[in-house]
C-alpha cells in the first residue's frame, strides 16, 4: 500500500516536472513564482504563529531593557527640555 502511494507520488512529481519543461520561459517563470508564493504562504501559515509570538516576546524584552536603561540615567530637566550631562560642557560648534 505504501509502496503504491509513494510510486504514485513520484510519478506525479515527474509528470509535473516534465510539463514544466514543456512550458516556455515566461510561463515557467510565472508558474515558479506562483509555486514559490504558495510555498511561502503555507510556511507562513504553519510557522507564522510561533514566529510572531517569538518576535513579540523579543520586542517586549527589548522594550523593557530600554525602559530600564532610561530609568537608570536621570538627565537634568529644564521644564520640558531634557539636558543630558554628556552635552553640557561641549561647545556648540567645535570647528
Coordinates of N, CA and C in Angstrom, one line a residue:
X1 N 0.8 -1.2 0.0 CA 0.0 0.0 0.0 C 0.9 1.3 0.0
X2 N 1.8 1.3 0.9 CA 2.7 2.5 1.0 C 3.6 2.6 -0.2
X3 N 4.0 1.4 -0.8 CA 4.9 1.5 -2.0 C 4.1 2.1 -3.2
X4 N 2.8 1.7 -3.3 CA 2.0 2.2 -4.4 C 1.7 3.7 -4.2
X5 N 1.5 4.1 -3.0 CA 1.3 5.6 -2.7 C 2.6 6.4 -3.1
X6 N 3.7 5.8 -2.6 CA 5.0 6.5 -2.9 C 5.3 6.5 -4.4
X7 N 5.0 5.4 -5.1 CA 5.2 5.4 -6.5 C 4.3 6.3 -7.3
X8 N 3.1 6.5 -6.8 CA 2.2 7.4 -7.5 C 2.6 8.8 -7.2
X9 N 3.1 9.1 -6.0 CA 3.6 10.5 -5.7 C 4.8 10.8 -6.6
X10 N 5.7 9.9 -6.7 CA 6.9 10.1 -7.5 C 6.5 10.3 -9.0
X11 N 5.6 9.5 -9.5 CA 5.1 9.6 -10.9 C 4.5 11.0 -11.1
X12 N 3.7 11.4 -10.2 CA 3.0 12.7 -10.3 C 4.0 13.9 -10.3
X13 N 5.0 13.8 -9.5 CA 6.1 14.8 -9.5 C 6.8 14.8 -10.8
X14 N 7.2 13.6 -11.3 CA 7.9 13.6 -12.6 C 7.1 14.1 -13.7
X15 N 5.8 13.8 -13.7 CA 4.9 14.4 -14.8 C 4.8 15.9 -14.7
X16 N 4.7 16.4 -13.5 CA 4.7 17.9 -13.3 C 6.0 18.5 -13.7
X17 N 7.1 17.9 -13.4 CA 8.4 18.5 -13.9 C 8.5 18.4 -15.4
X18 N 8.0 17.4 -16.0 CA 8.1 17.2 -17.4 C 7.2 18.3 -18.1
X19 N 6.0 18.5 -17.5 CA 5.1 19.6 -18.1 C 5.8 21.0 -17.9
X20 N 6.5 21.2 -16.8 CA 7.1 22.4 -16.5 C 8.2 22.7 -17.6
X21 N 8.9 21.6 -18.0 CA 10.0 21.8 -19.0 C 9.3 22.1 -20.4
X22 N 8.1 21.6 -20.6 CA 7.5 21.9 -21.9 C 7.0 23.3 -22.0
X23 N 6.9 24.0 -20.9 CA 6.4 25.4 -20.9 C 7.5 26.3 -21.5
X24 N 7.1 27.5 -22.0 CA 8.1 28.5 -22.4 C 8.7 29.1 -21.2
X25 N 9.7 29.9 -21.5 CA 10.4 30.6 -20.4 C 9.6 31.5 -19.5
X26 N 8.8 32.3 -20.2 CA 8.0 33.3 -19.4 C 6.9 32.5 -18.6
X27 N 6.3 31.6 -19.1 CA 5.2 30.8 -18.4 C 5.9 30.0 -17.3
X28 N 7.1 29.5 -17.5 CA 7.8 28.7 -16.5 C 8.1 29.6 -15.3
X29 N 8.6 30.8 -15.6 CA 8.9 31.8 -14.6 C 7.6 32.2 -13.8
X30 N 6.5 32.3 -14.5 CA 5.2 32.6 -13.8 C 4.8 31.5 -12.9
X31 N 4.9 30.3 -13.4 CA 4.5 29.1 -12.6 C 5.4 29.0 -11.4
X32 N 6.7 29.2 -11.6 CA 7.6 29.1 -10.5 C 7.3 30.1 -9.4
X33 N 7.0 31.3 -9.9 CA 6.6 32.4 -8.9 C 5.4 32.0 -8.1
X34 N 4.4 31.5 -8.8 CA 3.1 31.1 -8.1 C 3.4 30.0 -7.1
X35 N 4.3 29.0 -7.5 CA 4.6 27.9 -6.6 C 5.4 28.4 -5.4
X36 N 6.3 29.4 -5.6 CA 7.1 30.0 -4.5 C 6.1 30.7 -3.6
X37 N 5.2 31.4 -4.1 CA 4.2 32.1 -3.3 C 3.4 31.2 -2.5
X38 N 2.9 30.1 -3.1 CA 2.1 29.1 -2.4 C 2.9 28.5 -1.3
X39 N 4.2 28.1 -1.5 CA 5.1 27.5 -0.5 C 5.3 28.5 0.6
X40 N 5.5 29.8 0.3 CA 5.7 30.8 1.3 C 4.4 31.0 2.2
X41 N 3.2 31.0 1.6 CA 2.0 31.1 2.3 C 1.8 29.9 3.2
X42 N 2.1 28.7 2.7 CA 1.9 27.5 3.6 C 2.9 27.6 4.7
X43 N 4.1 28.0 4.4 CA 5.1 28.1 5.5 C 4.8 29.2 6.5
X44 N 4.2 30.3 6.0 CA 3.8 31.4 6.9 C 2.6 30.9 7.7
X45 N 1.7 30.2 7.1 CA 0.5 29.7 7.9 C 0.9 28.7 9.0
X46 N 1.9 27.9 8.7 CA 2.2 26.8 9.7 C 3.2 27.4 10.7
X47 N 4.2 28.1 10.3 CA 5.2 28.6 11.3 C 4.9 30.0 11.8
X48 N 4.0 30.7 11.1 CA 3.7 32.1 11.5 C 3.4 32.4 12.9
X49 N 2.4 31.6 13.5 CA 2.1 31.9 14.9 C 3.2 31.8 15.9
X50 N 4.1 30.8 15.7 CA 5.2 30.7 16.6 C 6.2 31.8 16.4
X51 N 6.5 32.2 15.1 CA 7.4 33.2 14.8 C 6.9 34.6 15.3
X52 N 5.6 34.8 15.2 CA 5.1 36.1 15.7 C 5.2 36.1 17.2
X53 N 4.9 35.0 17.9 CA 5.0 35.0 19.3 C 6.4 35.2 19.8
X54 N 7.3 34.6 19.1 CA 8.8 34.8 19.4 C 9.2 36.2 19.2
X55 N 8.8 36.8 18.1 CA 9.1 38.2 17.8 C 8.5 39.2 18.8
X56 N 7.2 38.9 19.2 CA 6.5 39.7 20.2 C 7.3 39.6 21.6
X57 N 7.7 38.4 22.0 CA 8.5 38.3 23.2 C 9.8 39.1 23.1
X58 N 10.5 38.9 22.0 CA 11.8 39.6 21.8 C 11.6 41.2 21.9
X59 N 10.5 41.6 21.3 CA 10.2 43.1 21.3 C 9.9 43.6 22.7
X60 N 9.1 42.8 23.4 CA 8.8 43.2 24.8 C 10.0 43.2 25.6
X61 N 10.9 42.2 25.4 CA 12.1 42.2 26.2 C 13.0 43.4 25.9
X62 N 13.1 43.7 24.6 CA 13.9 44.9 24.2 C 13.3 46.2 24.8
X63 N 12.0 46.3 24.8 CA 11.4 47.5 25.3 C 11.6 47.6 26.8
X64 N 11.5 46.5 27.5 CA 11.8 46.5 29.0 C 13.2 46.9 29.3
X65 N 14.2 46.4 28.5 CA 15.6 46.8 28.6 C 15.8 48.3 28.4
X66 N 15.1 48.8 27.3 CA 15.2 50.2 27.0 C 14.7 51.1 28.2
X67 N 13.5 50.7 28.7 CA 12.9 51.4 29.8 C 13.8 51.4 31.1
X68 N 14.4 50.2 31.3 CA 15.3 50.1 32.5 C 16.6 51.0 32.3
X69 N 17.1 51.0 31.1 CA 18.3 51.9 30.8 C 17.9 53.3 31.0
X70 N 16.7 53.7 30.5 CA 16.3 55.1 30.7 C 16.0 55.5 32.1
X71 N 15.6 54.6 32.9 CA 15.3 54.9 34.3 C 16.6 55.0 35.1
X72 N 17.7 54.3 34.7 CA 18.9 54.3 35.4 C 19.6 55.7 35.2
X73 N 19.5 56.2 34.0 CA 20.1 57.6 33.8 C 19.1 58.6 34.0
X74 N 19.3 59.5 34.9 CA 18.4 60.6 35.2 C 19.0 61.9 34.7
X75 N 18.5 62.3 33.5 CA 19.0 63.6 33.0 C 18.4 64.8 33.7
X76 N 19.1 65.9 33.6 CA 18.6 67.1 34.2 C 17.5 67.6 33.3
X77 N 16.4 68.1 34.0 CA 15.3 68.7 33.2 C 15.2 70.2 33.5
X78 N 14.9 70.9 32.4 CA 14.7 72.3 32.5 C 13.3 72.5 31.9
X79 N 12.3 72.3 32.6 CA 10.9 72.3 32.1 C 10.7 71.1 31.3
X80 N 10.3 71.3 30.0 CA 10.2 70.1 29.1 C 11.4 69.7 28.4
X81 N 12.5 70.5 28.6 CA 13.7 70.2 27.9 C 14.6 69.2 28.8
X82 N 15.1 68.2 28.1 CA 16.0 67.2 28.8 C 17.4 67.6 28.4
X83 N 18.2 67.8 29.4 CA 19.6 68.2 29.1 C 20.6 67.1 29.7
X84 N 21.0 66.2 28.9 CA 21.9 65.1 29.4 C 23.2 65.8 29.8
X85 N 23.9 65.2 30.8 CA 25.1 65.7 31.3 C 26.2 65.6 30.3
X86 N 26.2 64.6 29.4 CA 27.3 64.5 28.4 C 27.4 65.6 27.4
X87 N 26.3 66.4 27.3 CA 26.4 67.5 26.3 C 26.5 68.9 27.0
X88 N 26.7 68.9 28.3 CA 26.7 70.2 29.0 C 27.9 71.0 28.8
X89 N 29.1 70.4 28.8 CA 30.3 71.2 28.7 C 30.9 71.3 27.3
X90 N 30.3 70.7 26.3 CA 30.9 70.8 25.0 C 30.5 72.1 24.3
X91 N 31.4 72.7 23.5 CA 31.0 73.9 22.7 C 29.9 73.5 21.7
X92 N 29.2 74.5 21.3 CA 28.1 74.3 20.3 C 28.7 74.0 18.9
X93 N 29.7 74.7 18.6 CA 30.4 74.5 17.3 C 31.8 74.1 17.5
X94 N 32.2 72.9 17.4 CA 33.6 72.5 17.7 C 34.6 72.9 16.7
X95 N 34.2 73.3 15.5 CA 35.2 73.6 14.5 C 35.6 75.0 14.4

